[in-house]
mmCIF file of N, CA, C and O in Angstrom:
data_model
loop_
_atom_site.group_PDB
_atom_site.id
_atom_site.type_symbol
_atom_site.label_atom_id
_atom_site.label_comp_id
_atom_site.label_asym_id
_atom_site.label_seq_id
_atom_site.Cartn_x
_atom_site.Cartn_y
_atom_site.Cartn_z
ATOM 1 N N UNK Z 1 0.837 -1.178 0.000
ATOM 2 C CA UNK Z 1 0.000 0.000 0.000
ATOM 3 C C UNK Z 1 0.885 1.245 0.000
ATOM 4 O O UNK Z 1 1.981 1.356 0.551
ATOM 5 N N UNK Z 2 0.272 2.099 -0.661
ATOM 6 C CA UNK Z 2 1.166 3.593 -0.594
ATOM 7 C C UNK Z 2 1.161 4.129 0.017
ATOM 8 O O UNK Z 2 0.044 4.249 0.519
ATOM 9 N N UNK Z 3 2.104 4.873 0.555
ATOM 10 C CA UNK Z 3 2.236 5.657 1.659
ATOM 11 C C UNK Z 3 1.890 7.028 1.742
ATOM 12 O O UNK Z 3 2.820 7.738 1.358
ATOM 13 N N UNK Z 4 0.708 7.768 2.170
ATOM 14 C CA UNK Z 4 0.005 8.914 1.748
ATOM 15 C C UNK Z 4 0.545 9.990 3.048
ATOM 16 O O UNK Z 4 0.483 9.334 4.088
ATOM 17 N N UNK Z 5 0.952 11.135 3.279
ATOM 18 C CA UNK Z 5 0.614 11.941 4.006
ATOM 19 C C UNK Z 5 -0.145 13.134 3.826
ATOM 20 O O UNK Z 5 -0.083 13.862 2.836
ATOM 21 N N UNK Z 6 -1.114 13.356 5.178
ATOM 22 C CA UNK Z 6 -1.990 14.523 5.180
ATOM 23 C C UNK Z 6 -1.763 15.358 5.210
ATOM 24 O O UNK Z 6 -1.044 15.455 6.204
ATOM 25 N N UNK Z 7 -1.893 16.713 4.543
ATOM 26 C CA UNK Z 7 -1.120 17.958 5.116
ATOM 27 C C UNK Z 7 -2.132 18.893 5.597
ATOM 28 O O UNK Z 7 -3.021 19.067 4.764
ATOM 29 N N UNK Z 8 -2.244 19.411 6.456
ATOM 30 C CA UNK Z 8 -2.739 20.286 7.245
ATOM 31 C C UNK Z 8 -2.180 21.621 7.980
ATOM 32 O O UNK Z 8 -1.646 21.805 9.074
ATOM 33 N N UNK Z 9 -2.605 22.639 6.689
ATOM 34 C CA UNK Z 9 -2.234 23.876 7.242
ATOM 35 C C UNK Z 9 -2.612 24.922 8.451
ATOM 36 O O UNK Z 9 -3.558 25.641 8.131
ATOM 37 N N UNK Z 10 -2.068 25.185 9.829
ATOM 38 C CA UNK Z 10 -2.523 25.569 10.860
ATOM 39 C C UNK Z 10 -2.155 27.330 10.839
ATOM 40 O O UNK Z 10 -1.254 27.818 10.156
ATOM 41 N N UNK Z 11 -3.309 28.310 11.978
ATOM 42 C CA UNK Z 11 -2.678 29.281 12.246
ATOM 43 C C UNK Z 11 -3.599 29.422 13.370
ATOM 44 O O UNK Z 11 -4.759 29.740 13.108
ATOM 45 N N UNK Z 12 -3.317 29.267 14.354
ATOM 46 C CA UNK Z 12 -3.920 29.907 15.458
ATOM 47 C C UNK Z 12 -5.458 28.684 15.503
ATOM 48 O O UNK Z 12 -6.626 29.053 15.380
ATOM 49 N N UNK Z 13 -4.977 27.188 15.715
ATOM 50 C CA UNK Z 13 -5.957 26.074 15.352
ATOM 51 C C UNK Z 13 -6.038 25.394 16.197
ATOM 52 O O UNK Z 13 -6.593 24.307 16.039
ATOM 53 N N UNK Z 14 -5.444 25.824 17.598
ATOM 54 C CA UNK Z 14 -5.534 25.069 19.073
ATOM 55 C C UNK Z 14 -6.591 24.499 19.593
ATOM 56 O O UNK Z 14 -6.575 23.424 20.193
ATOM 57 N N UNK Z 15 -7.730 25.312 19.351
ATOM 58 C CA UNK Z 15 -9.269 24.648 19.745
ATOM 59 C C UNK Z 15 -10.061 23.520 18.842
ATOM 60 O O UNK Z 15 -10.990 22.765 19.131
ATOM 61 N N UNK Z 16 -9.349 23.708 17.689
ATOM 62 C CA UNK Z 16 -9.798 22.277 16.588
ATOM 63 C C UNK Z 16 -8.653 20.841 16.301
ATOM 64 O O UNK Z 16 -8.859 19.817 15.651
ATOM 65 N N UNK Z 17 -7.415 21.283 17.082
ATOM 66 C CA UNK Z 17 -6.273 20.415 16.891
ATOM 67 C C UNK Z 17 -7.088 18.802 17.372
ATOM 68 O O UNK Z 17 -6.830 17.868 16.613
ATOM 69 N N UNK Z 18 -7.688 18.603 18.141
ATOM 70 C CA UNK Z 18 -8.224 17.241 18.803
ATOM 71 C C UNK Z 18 -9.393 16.570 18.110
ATOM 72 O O UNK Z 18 -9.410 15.339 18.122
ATOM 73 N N UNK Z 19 -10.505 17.317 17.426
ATOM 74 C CA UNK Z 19 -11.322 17.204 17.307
ATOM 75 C C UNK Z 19 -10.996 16.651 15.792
ATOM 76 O O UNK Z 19 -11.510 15.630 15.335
ATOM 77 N N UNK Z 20 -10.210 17.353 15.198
ATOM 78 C CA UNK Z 20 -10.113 16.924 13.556
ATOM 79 C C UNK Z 20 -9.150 15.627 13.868
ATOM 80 O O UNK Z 20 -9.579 14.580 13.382
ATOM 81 N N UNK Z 21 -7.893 15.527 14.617
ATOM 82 C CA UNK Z 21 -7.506 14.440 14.745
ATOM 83 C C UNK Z 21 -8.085 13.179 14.932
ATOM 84 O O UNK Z 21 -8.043 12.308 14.063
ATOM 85 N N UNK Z 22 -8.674 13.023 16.125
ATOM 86 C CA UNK Z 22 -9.740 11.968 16.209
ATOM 87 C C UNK Z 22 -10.617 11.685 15.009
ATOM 88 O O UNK Z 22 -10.712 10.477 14.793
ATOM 89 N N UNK Z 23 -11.209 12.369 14.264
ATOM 90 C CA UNK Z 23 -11.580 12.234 13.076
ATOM 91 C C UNK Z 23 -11.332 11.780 11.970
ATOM 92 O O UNK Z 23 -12.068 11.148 11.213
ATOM 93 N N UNK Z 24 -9.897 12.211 11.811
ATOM 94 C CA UNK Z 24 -8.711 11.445 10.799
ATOM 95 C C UNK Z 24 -8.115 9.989 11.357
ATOM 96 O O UNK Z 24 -7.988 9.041 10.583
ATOM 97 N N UNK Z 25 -7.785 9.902 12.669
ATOM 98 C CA UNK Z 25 -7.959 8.707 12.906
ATOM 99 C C UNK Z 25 -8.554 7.911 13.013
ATOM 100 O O UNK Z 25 -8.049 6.799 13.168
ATOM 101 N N UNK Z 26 -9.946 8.093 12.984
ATOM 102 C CA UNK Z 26 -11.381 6.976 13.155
ATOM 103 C C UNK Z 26 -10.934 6.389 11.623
ATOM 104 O O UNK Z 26 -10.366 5.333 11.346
ATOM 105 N N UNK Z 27 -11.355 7.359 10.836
ATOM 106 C CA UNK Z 27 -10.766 7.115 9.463
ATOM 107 C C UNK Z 27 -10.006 5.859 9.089
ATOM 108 O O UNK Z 27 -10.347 4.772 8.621
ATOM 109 N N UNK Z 28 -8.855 6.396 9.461
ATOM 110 C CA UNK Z 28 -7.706 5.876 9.137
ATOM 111 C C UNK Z 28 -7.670 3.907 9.829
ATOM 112 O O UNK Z 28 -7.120 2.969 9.253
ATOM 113 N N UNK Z 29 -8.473 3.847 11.218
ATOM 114 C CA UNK Z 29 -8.215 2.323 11.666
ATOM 115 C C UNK Z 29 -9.743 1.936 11.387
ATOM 116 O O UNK Z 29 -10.218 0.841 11.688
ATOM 117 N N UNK Z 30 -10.515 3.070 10.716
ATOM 118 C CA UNK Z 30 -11.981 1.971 10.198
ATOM 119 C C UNK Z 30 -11.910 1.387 8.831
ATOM 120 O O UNK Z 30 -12.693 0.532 8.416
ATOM 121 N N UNK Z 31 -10.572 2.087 7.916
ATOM 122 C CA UNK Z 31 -10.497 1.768 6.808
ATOM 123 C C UNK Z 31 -9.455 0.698 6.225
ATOM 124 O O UNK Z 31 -9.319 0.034 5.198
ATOM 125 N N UNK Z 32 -8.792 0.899 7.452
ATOM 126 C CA UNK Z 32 -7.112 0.409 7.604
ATOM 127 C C UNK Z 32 -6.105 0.920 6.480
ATOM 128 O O UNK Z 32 -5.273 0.211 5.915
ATOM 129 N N UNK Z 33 -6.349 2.411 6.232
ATOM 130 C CA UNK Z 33 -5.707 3.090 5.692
ATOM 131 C C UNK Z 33 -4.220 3.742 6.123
ATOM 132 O O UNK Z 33 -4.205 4.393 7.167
ATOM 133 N N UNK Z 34 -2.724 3.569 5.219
ATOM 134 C CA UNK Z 34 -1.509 3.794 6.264
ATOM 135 C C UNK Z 34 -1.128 5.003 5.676
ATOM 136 O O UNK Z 34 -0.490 5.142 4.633
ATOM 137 N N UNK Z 35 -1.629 5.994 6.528
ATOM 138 C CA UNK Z 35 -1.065 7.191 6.218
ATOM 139 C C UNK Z 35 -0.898 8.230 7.122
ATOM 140 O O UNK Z 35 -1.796 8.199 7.964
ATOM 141 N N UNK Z 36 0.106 9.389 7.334
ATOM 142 C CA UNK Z 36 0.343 10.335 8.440
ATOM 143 C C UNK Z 36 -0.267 11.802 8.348
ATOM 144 O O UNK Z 36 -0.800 12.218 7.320
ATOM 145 N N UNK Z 37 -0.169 12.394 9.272
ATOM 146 C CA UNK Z 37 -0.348 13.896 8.840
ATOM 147 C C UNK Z 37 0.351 14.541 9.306
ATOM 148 O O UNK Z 37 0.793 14.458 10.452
ATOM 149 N N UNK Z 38 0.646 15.518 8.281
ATOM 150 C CA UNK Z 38 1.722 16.697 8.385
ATOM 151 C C UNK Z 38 0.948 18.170 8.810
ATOM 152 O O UNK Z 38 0.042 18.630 8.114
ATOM 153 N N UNK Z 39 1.396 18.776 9.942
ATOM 154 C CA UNK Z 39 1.270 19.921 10.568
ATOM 155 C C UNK Z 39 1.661 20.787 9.839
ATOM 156 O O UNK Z 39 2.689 20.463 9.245
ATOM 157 N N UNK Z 40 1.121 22.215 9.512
ATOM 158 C CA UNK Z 40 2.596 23.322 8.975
ATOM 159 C C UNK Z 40 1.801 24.482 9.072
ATOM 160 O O UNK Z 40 0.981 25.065 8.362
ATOM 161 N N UNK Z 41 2.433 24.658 10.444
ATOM 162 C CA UNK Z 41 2.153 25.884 11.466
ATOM 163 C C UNK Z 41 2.646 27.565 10.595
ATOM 164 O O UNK Z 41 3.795 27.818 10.233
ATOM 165 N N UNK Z 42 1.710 28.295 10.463
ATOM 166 C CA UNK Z 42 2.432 29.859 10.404
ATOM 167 C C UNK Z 42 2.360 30.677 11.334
ATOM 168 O O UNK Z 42 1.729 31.732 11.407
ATOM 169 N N UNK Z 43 3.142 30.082 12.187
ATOM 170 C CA UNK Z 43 3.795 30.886 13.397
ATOM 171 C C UNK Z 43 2.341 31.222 14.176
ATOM 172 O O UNK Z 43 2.099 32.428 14.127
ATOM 173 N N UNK Z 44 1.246 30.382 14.933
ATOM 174 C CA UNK Z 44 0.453 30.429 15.699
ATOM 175 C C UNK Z 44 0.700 30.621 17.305
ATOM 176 O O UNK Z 44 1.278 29.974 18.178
ATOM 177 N N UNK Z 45 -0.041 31.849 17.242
ATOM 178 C CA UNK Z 45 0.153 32.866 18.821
ATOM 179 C C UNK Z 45 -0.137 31.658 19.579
ATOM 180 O O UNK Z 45 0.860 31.211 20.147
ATOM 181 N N UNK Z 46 -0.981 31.142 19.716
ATOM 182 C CA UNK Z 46 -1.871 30.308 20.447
ATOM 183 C C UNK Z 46 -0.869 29.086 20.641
ATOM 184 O O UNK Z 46 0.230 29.137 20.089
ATOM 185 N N UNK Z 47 -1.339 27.655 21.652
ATOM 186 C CA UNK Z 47 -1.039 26.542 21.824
ATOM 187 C C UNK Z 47 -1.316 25.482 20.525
ATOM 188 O O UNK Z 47 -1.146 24.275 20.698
ATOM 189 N N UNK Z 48 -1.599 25.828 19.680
ATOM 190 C CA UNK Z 48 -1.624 25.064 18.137
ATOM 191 C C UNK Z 48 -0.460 24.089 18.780
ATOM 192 O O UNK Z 48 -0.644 23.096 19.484
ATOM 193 N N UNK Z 49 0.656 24.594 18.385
ATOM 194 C CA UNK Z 49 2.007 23.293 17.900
ATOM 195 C C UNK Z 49 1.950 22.631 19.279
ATOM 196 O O UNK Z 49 2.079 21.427 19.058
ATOM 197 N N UNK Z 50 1.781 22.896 20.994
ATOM 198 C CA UNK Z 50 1.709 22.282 21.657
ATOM 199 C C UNK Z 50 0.814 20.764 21.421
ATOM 200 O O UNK Z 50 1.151 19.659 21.848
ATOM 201 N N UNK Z 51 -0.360 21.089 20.645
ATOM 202 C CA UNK Z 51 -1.421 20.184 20.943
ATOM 203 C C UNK Z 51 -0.938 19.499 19.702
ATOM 204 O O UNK Z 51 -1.222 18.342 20.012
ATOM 205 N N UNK Z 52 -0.580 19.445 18.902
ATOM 206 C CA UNK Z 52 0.089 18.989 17.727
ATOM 207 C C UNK Z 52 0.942 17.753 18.256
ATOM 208 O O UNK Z 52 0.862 16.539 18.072
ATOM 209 N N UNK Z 53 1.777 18.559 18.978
ATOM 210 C CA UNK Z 53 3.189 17.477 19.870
ATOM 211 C C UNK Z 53 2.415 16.437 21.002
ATOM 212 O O UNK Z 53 2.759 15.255 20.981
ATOM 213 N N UNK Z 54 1.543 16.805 21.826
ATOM 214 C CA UNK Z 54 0.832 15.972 22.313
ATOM 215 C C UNK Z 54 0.665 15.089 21.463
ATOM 216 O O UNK Z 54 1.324 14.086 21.736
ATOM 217 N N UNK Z 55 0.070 15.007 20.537
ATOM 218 C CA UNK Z 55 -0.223 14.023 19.492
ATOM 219 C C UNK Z 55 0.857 13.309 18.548
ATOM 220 O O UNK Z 55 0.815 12.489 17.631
ATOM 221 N N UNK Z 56 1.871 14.049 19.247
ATOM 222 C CA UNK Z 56 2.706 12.989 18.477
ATOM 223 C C UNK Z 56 2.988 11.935 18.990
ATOM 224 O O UNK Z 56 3.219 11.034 18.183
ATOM 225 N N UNK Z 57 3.095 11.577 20.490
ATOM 226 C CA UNK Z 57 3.314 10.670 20.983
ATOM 227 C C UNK Z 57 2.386 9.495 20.637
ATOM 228 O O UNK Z 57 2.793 8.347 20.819
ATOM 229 N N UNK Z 58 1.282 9.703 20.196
ATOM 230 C CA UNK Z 58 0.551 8.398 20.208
ATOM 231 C C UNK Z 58 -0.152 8.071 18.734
ATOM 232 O O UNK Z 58 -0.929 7.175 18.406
ATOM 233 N N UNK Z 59 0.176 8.677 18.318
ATOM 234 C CA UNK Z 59 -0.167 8.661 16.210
ATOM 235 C C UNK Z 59 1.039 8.915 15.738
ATOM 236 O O UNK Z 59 2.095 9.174 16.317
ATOM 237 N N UNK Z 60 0.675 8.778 14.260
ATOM 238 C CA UNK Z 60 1.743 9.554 13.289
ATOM 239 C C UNK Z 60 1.759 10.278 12.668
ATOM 240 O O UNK Z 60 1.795 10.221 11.439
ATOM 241 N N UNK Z 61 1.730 11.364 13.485
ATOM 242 C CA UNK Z 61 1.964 13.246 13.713
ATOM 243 C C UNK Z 61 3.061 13.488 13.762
ATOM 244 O O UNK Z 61 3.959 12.996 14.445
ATOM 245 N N UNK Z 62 3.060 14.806 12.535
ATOM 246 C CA UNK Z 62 4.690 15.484 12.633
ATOM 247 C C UNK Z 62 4.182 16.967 12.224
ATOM 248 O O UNK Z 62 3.255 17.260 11.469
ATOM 249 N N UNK Z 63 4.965 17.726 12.864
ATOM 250 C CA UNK Z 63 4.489 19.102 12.796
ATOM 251 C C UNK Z 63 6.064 19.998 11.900
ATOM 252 O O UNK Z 63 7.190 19.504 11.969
ATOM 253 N N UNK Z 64 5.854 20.930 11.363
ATOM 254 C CA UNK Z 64 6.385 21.654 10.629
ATOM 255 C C UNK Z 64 6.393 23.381 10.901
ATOM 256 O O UNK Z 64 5.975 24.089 9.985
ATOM 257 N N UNK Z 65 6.710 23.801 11.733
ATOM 258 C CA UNK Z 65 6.837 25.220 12.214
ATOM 259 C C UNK Z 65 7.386 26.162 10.889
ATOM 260 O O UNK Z 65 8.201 25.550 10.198
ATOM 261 N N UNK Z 66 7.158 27.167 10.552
ATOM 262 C CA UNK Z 66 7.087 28.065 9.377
ATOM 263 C C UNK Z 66 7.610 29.082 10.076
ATOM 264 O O UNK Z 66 7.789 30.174 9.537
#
């Protein structure tokens, strides 16, 4: 299978970081689809990239600071 990553452009996206994740992951183990998503922050005031990194520990999340 091919290896797809998501890209997801953030700016100030701290209050939706969890909600779309979980979403992409339901996805991803209802379909058994193997693919990651890519973060790419423009410099967000807010806790964006925090909640990003939370998530890296337990998916395959990678974030990209701009």
């Amino acid at each position: 299978m091919a290896k797809i990553t998501v890209i997801v452009p953030t700016l100030n996206e701290e209050a939706n970081i969890d909600l779309l994740l979980e979403r992409i992951f339901r996805v991803r183990r209802s379909c058994r689809l193997d693919f990651d998503v890519l973060f790419v922050d423009s410099a967000s005031k807010d806790r964006t990239c925090e909640r990003v990194q939370a998530w890296q520990e337990r998916e395959p999340v990678r974030l990209l600071r701009r």
